[in-house]
Amino acid sequence: MASLSPTGAASARRAFIARTTVRVGVLLFGFIIGMRPAVLALREGPPAQLADITRMEAEFAGFRSELPRDARVGLIAASMYRLSATWSHCLAAYALAPTRISRVELSECVERGPAECGVRELDYLLTLDGPDSNLVAAATGFAARRSMGHWVLLAPARR
Amino acid sequence: MSVALSLTFALGLPAVVGWNLLALAAGQFPRSPFGWAGRVANVVILGLGIASLLAFALLLAGRGVGPSFRAADAGVFFVAAVGTIRWSRRARAEDVPPATFLEKAALAVLVVALGFALWRFAVTAAVMPHGYWDAWEIWNRRARFIFRSGTGWWGAFGADVKGAEYPLLLPITVVRLWAYAGETTAVPVLVAAIFALTILLIVVDRVAEQAGTFPGAIAGLVLLGTPGFQYWAALQYADLPMAAFLVAAIGALTASERLDAAARWRRQLLAGLMLGLAGWTKNEGIAAAVITALVYSVSAGRRNGFRASLRELGALAAGGGLPAAAWLVFHFLLAPALVPALSTGQSAATLLSKLGDADRWSIVIWGLLRRSPGSEIGLPVVAVVLALVLGARPMALVRSPPLWIAVLFWLSMAVVFVVSPIDLRFHLGTAGDRLLLQAWPLFTLGVFGAIGTQGRGVREPAPRRLGRAHPA
């Protein structure tokens, strides 16, 4: 095995020190980069969403167990718990799966009549809005006028 | 039986079969922390992928999820594990020289950063056990639909069910684990954690094998340093599971170049299977599979001619046959629509008009650049600079197949956005970053893996030790 000359050995040592220095620098930089997202996120805290889903799950738990598999359920497209109508509709579909949930624009139904928005096809009409809601009041009156004996109107007084 | 034991059993059985299959397809692996970690990661997702195909077949053949489903699943995997046990003897851990002090330090730093990432994951999962929007609106809802419907599970694919046409791997994996452990939000959380961790371990292992332990650890730190990677991991979307199968496939292919013909063919079959599973997870996986087949067949053609190119394509297609068949059966029997969200109301004329619209291209390109992984700190550029500092040659980067696949995949996503019928800014805002994230692990693998190659598309002679593949 050939041995290095003193000049060659010094050069190899310098190269080793340079390479090691670069790698230590890269490692420190990598450490800062690698820790950054977790540290920032832990400081900020995760987005909260659980409360909406938990509330919806609890709300529908009993109802879901009683539903026939082929039930046709309409959900009044009003905001619930100050959530948007789209959001609450999607949450209800998740909470009530495997029941299919149709979104019902009740205000249109009240104005145009049930045939226009297909509510006659539904077995259940749901809303989670409080009894003070205009839409729920309209829905209650609507259900009464149509003699919807087998329809269930959920309108818990919670906000 | 507790939930933890049930889940261990449900994950362990297919993992044993995965181990045997991997031993047949890729016998040797380095006896190092990264080598073992990469091996286990591959085995677990291979097992989950195969299990999803079996679960789909059992659903089609039987009457929903119940005790008979669980018994059939366990029985088939038990028989398969026993039947393939002899293949496991092919698995050989190769000795590697002990790690240097810097390599050990890099490993320690990576473990600390991973610990923080897992802590963040746990905190997020505790607050959002159902995941975020698409997770509960599409993926987990479908899992609930199938699991709770009993014999009526076909109803999960009605025209009025949102996302009914999305591929099935993720929801069916959750359903299968629920069949063992009962319906619990711990399952989708666990599945999300497994796939995210798998990506990290495979990238680190593949880079370590190609370029050395130190670059492997740095590649891992770059992945962990990608805010979107950690963010989407905890939200239970399907993008990272798809990315896991994609990077596993490319990992198998990048390691196949120095093998003999028979061993290479087995690796390509494995890669084809992983690519097929990527398509069985998300439709973008099909685009990624096509791009991968194209890049590797062109690469094989340039090296060894047209026939080699055809052999490469044939092996990939054969490997992906089962998932592709499952995808076709799914669409033929259950969900005839392919991508209604993107195709409804589109005609050839509107597509051409959008493709020729410079304004749309400008919005898409700038929108995607702004949403590229780690764009807040210019991470793609940082990754390339770090790789160059660690000894990657520019030509090796230019000729890196994983990099080509990542870039072509991103271009294909740009085309999707350009022709999208959805409001462009809304579409970019809700999907841009996570679609780019699908190929980000591949980009990381390509950039840091290039440290171990000469830039002529040919690997250097097999390294004498894993930590010194390339003298920097």
mmCIF file of N, CA and C in Angstrom, chain B residues 161-205:
data_model
loop_
_atom_site.group_PDB
_atom_site.id
_atom_site.type_symbol
_atom_site.label_atom_id
_atom_site.label_comp_id
_atom_site.label_asym_id
_atom_site.label_seq_id
_atom_site.Cartn_x
_atom_site.Cartn_y
_atom_site.Cartn_z
ATOM 1 N N VAL B 161 -73.841 9.781 -4.025
ATOM 2 C CA VAL B 161 -72.843 9.779 -2.949
ATOM 3 C C VAL B 161 -71.584 10.465 -3.449
ATOM 4 N N LYS B 162 -71.175 11.510 -2.759
ATOM 5 C CA LYS B 162 -70.032 12.280 -3.234
ATOM 6 C C LYS B 162 -68.749 11.433 -3.212
ATOM 7 N N GLY B 163 -68.001 11.525 -4.309
ATOM 8 C CA GLY B 163 -66.712 10.831 -4.372
ATOM 9 C C GLY B 163 -66.843 9.333 -4.553
ATOM 10 N N ALA B 164 -68.028 8.875 -5.028
ATOM 11 C CA ALA B 164 -68.237 7.430 -5.157
ATOM 12 C C ALA B 164 -67.262 6.798 -6.141
ATOM 13 N N GLU B 165 -66.740 7.590 -7.077
ATOM 14 C CA GLU B 165 -65.879 7.028 -8.113
ATOM 15 C C GLU B 165 -64.397 7.030 -7.717
ATOM 16 N N TYR B 166 -64.082 7.541 -6.523
ATOM 17 C CA TYR B 166 -62.676 7.582 -6.100
ATOM 18 C C TYR B 166 -62.201 6.153 -5.820
ATOM 19 N N PRO B 167 -60.935 5.857 -6.144
ATOM 20 C CA PRO B 167 -60.444 4.495 -5.922
ATOM 21 C C PRO B 167 -60.542 4.071 -4.451
ATOM 22 N N LEU B 168 -60.422 2.777 -4.232
ATOM 23 C CA LEU B 168 -60.895 2.227 -2.964
ATOM 24 C C LEU B 168 -59.846 1.891 -1.915
ATOM 25 N N LEU B 169 -58.572 1.931 -2.259
ATOM 26 C CA LEU B 169 -57.590 1.373 -1.314
ATOM 27 C C LEU B 169 -57.738 1.927 0.098
ATOM 28 N N LEU B 170 -57.826 3.232 0.213
ATOM 29 C CA LEU B 170 -57.820 3.829 1.545
ATOM 30 C C LEU B 170 -59.075 3.475 2.353
ATOM 31 N N PRO B 171 -60.293 3.712 1.817
ATOM 32 C CA PRO B 171 -61.458 3.365 2.626
ATOM 33 C C PRO B 171 -61.558 1.869 2.926
ATOM 34 N N ILE B 172 -61.137 1.055 1.974
ATOM 35 C CA ILE B 172 -61.276 -0.388 2.188
ATOM 36 C C ILE B 172 -60.232 -0.885 3.193
ATOM 37 N N THR B 173 -59.100 -0.194 3.268
ATOM 38 C CA THR B 173 -58.100 -0.532 4.284
ATOM 39 C C THR B 173 -58.659 -0.233 5.668
ATOM 40 N N VAL B 174 -59.329 0.920 5.778
ATOM 41 C CA VAL B 174 -59.940 1.280 7.059
ATOM 42 C C VAL B 174 -61.045 0.278 7.419
ATOM 43 N N VAL B 175 -61.854 -0.084 6.427
ATOM 44 C CA VAL B 175 -62.945 -1.043 6.670
ATOM 45 C C VAL B 175 -62.372 -2.368 7.174
ATOM 46 N N ARG B 176 -61.320 -2.831 6.516
ATOM 47 C CA ARG B 176 -60.728 -4.124 6.895
ATOM 48 C C ARG B 176 -60.213 -4.085 8.336
ATOM 49 N N LEU B 177 -59.555 -2.989 8.700
ATOM 50 C CA LEU B 177 -59.038 -2.898 10.072
ATOM 51 C C LEU B 177 -60.184 -2.764 11.073
ATOM 52 N N TRP B 178 -61.249 -2.084 10.692
ATOM 53 C CA TRP B 178 -62.426 -2.008 11.565
ATOM 54 C C TRP B 178 -63.036 -3.398 11.755
ATOM 55 N N ALA B 179 -62.983 -4.207 10.708
ATOM 56 C CA ALA B 179 -63.551 -5.551 10.816
ATOM 57 C C ALA B 179 -62.854 -6.337 11.927
ATOM 58 N N TYR B 180 -61.594 -6.039 12.184
ATOM 59 C CA TYR B 180 -60.858 -6.718 13.251
ATOM 60 C C TYR B 180 -61.031 -6.017 14.599
ATOM 61 N N ALA B 181 -60.931 -4.662 14.566
ATOM 62 C CA ALA B 181 -60.829 -3.934 15.830
ATOM 63 C C ALA B 181 -62.114 -3.215 16.223
ATOM 64 N N GLY B 182 -63.109 -3.218 15.348
ATOM 65 C CA GLY B 182 -64.318 -2.452 15.622
ATOM 66 C C GLY B 182 -64.155 -1.022 15.120
ATOM 67 N N GLU B 183 -65.306 -0.338 14.948
ATOM 68 C CA GLU B 183 -65.242 1.003 14.382
ATOM 69 C C GLU B 183 -64.681 1.981 15.408
ATOM 70 N N THR B 184 -63.525 2.511 15.105
ATOM 71 C CA THR B 184 -62.877 3.479 15.990
ATOM 72 C C THR B 184 -62.087 4.481 15.146
ATOM 73 N N THR B 185 -62.043 5.709 15.617
ATOM 74 C CA THR B 185 -61.294 6.720 14.861
ATOM 75 C C THR B 185 -59.786 6.460 14.943
ATOM 76 N N ALA B 186 -59.390 5.552 15.838
ATOM 77 C CA ALA B 186 -57.950 5.241 15.928
ATOM 78 C C ALA B 186 -57.445 4.621 14.628
ATOM 79 N N VAL B 187 -58.322 3.941 13.898
ATOM 80 C CA VAL B 187 -57.870 3.227 12.697
ATOM 81 C C VAL B 187 -57.444 4.179 11.571
ATOM 82 N N PRO B 188 -58.312 5.114 11.143
ATOM 83 C CA PRO B 188 -57.826 6.032 10.103
ATOM 84 C C PRO B 188 -56.624 6.852 10.543
ATOM 85 N N VAL B 189 -56.557 7.179 11.823
ATOM 86 C CA VAL B 189 -55.382 7.899 12.334
ATOM 87 C C VAL B 189 -54.134 7.027 12.171
ATOM 88 N N LEU B 190 -54.264 5.769 12.549
ATOM 89 C CA LEU B 190 -53.125 4.846 12.445
ATOM 90 C C LEU B 190 -52.700 4.655 10.990
ATOM 91 N N VAL B 191 -53.678 4.503 10.115
ATOM 92 C CA VAL B 191 -53.368 4.312 8.688
ATOM 93 C C VAL B 191 -52.627 5.541 8.146
ATOM 94 N N ALA B 192 -53.096 6.717 8.523
ATOM 95 C CA ALA B 192 -52.426 7.946 8.068
ATOM 96 C C ALA B 192 -50.993 7.991 8.575
ATOM 97 N N ALA B 193 -50.800 7.621 9.841
ATOM 98 C CA ALA B 193 -49.449 7.640 10.423
ATOM 99 C C ALA B 193 -48.546 6.642 9.706
ATOM 100 N N ILE B 194 -49.069 5.459 9.438
ATOM 101 C CA ILE B 194 -48.261 4.421 8.790
ATOM 102 C C ILE B 194 -47.766 4.904 7.430
ATOM 103 N N PHE B 195 -48.662 5.458 6.633
ATOM 104 C CA PHE B 195 -48.253 5.853 5.276
ATOM 105 C C PHE B 195 -47.259 7.019 5.311
ATOM 106 N N ALA B 196 -47.472 7.984 6.201
ATOM 107 C CA ALA B 196 -46.535 9.111 6.257
ATOM 108 C C ALA B 196 -45.156 8.649 6.716
ATOM 109 N N LEU B 197 -45.154 7.799 7.734
ATOM 110 C CA LEU B 197 -43.876 7.296 8.248
ATOM 111 C C LEU B 197 -43.172 6.441 7.197
ATOM 112 N N THR B 198 -43.962 5.690 6.473
ATOM 113 C CA THR B 198 -43.422 4.832 5.419
ATOM 114 C C THR B 198 -42.663 5.653 4.378
ATOM 115 N N ILE B 199 -43.246 6.772 3.988
ATOM 116 C CA ILE B 199 -42.591 7.622 2.989
ATOM 117 C C ILE B 199 -41.218 8.045 3.493
ATOM 118 N N LEU B 200 -41.181 8.521 4.714
ATOM 119 C CA LEU B 200 -39.918 8.995 5.284
ATOM 120 C C LEU B 200 -38.890 7.862 5.300
ATOM 121 N N LEU B 201 -39.298 6.689 5.787
ATOM 122 C CA LEU B 201 -38.340 5.591 5.943
ATOM 123 C C LEU B 201 -37.844 5.090 4.591
ATOM 124 N N ILE B 202 -38.728 5.042 3.607
ATOM 125 C CA ILE B 202 -38.300 4.552 2.291
ATOM 126 C C ILE B 202 -37.340 5.542 1.642
ATOM 127 N N VAL B 203 -37.654 6.827 1.721
ATOM 128 C CA VAL B 203 -36.760 7.824 1.115
ATOM 129 C C VAL B 203 -35.384 7.769 1.787
ATOM 130 N N VAL B 204 -35.384 7.735 3.111
ATOM 131 C CA VAL B 204 -34.114 7.714 3.845
ATOM 132 C C VAL B 204 -33.318 6.454 3.483
ATOM 133 N N ASP B 205 -33.992 5.317 3.456
ATOM 134 C CA ASP B 205 -33.311 4.055 3.139
ATOM 135 C C ASP B 205 -32.751 4.054 1.717
#
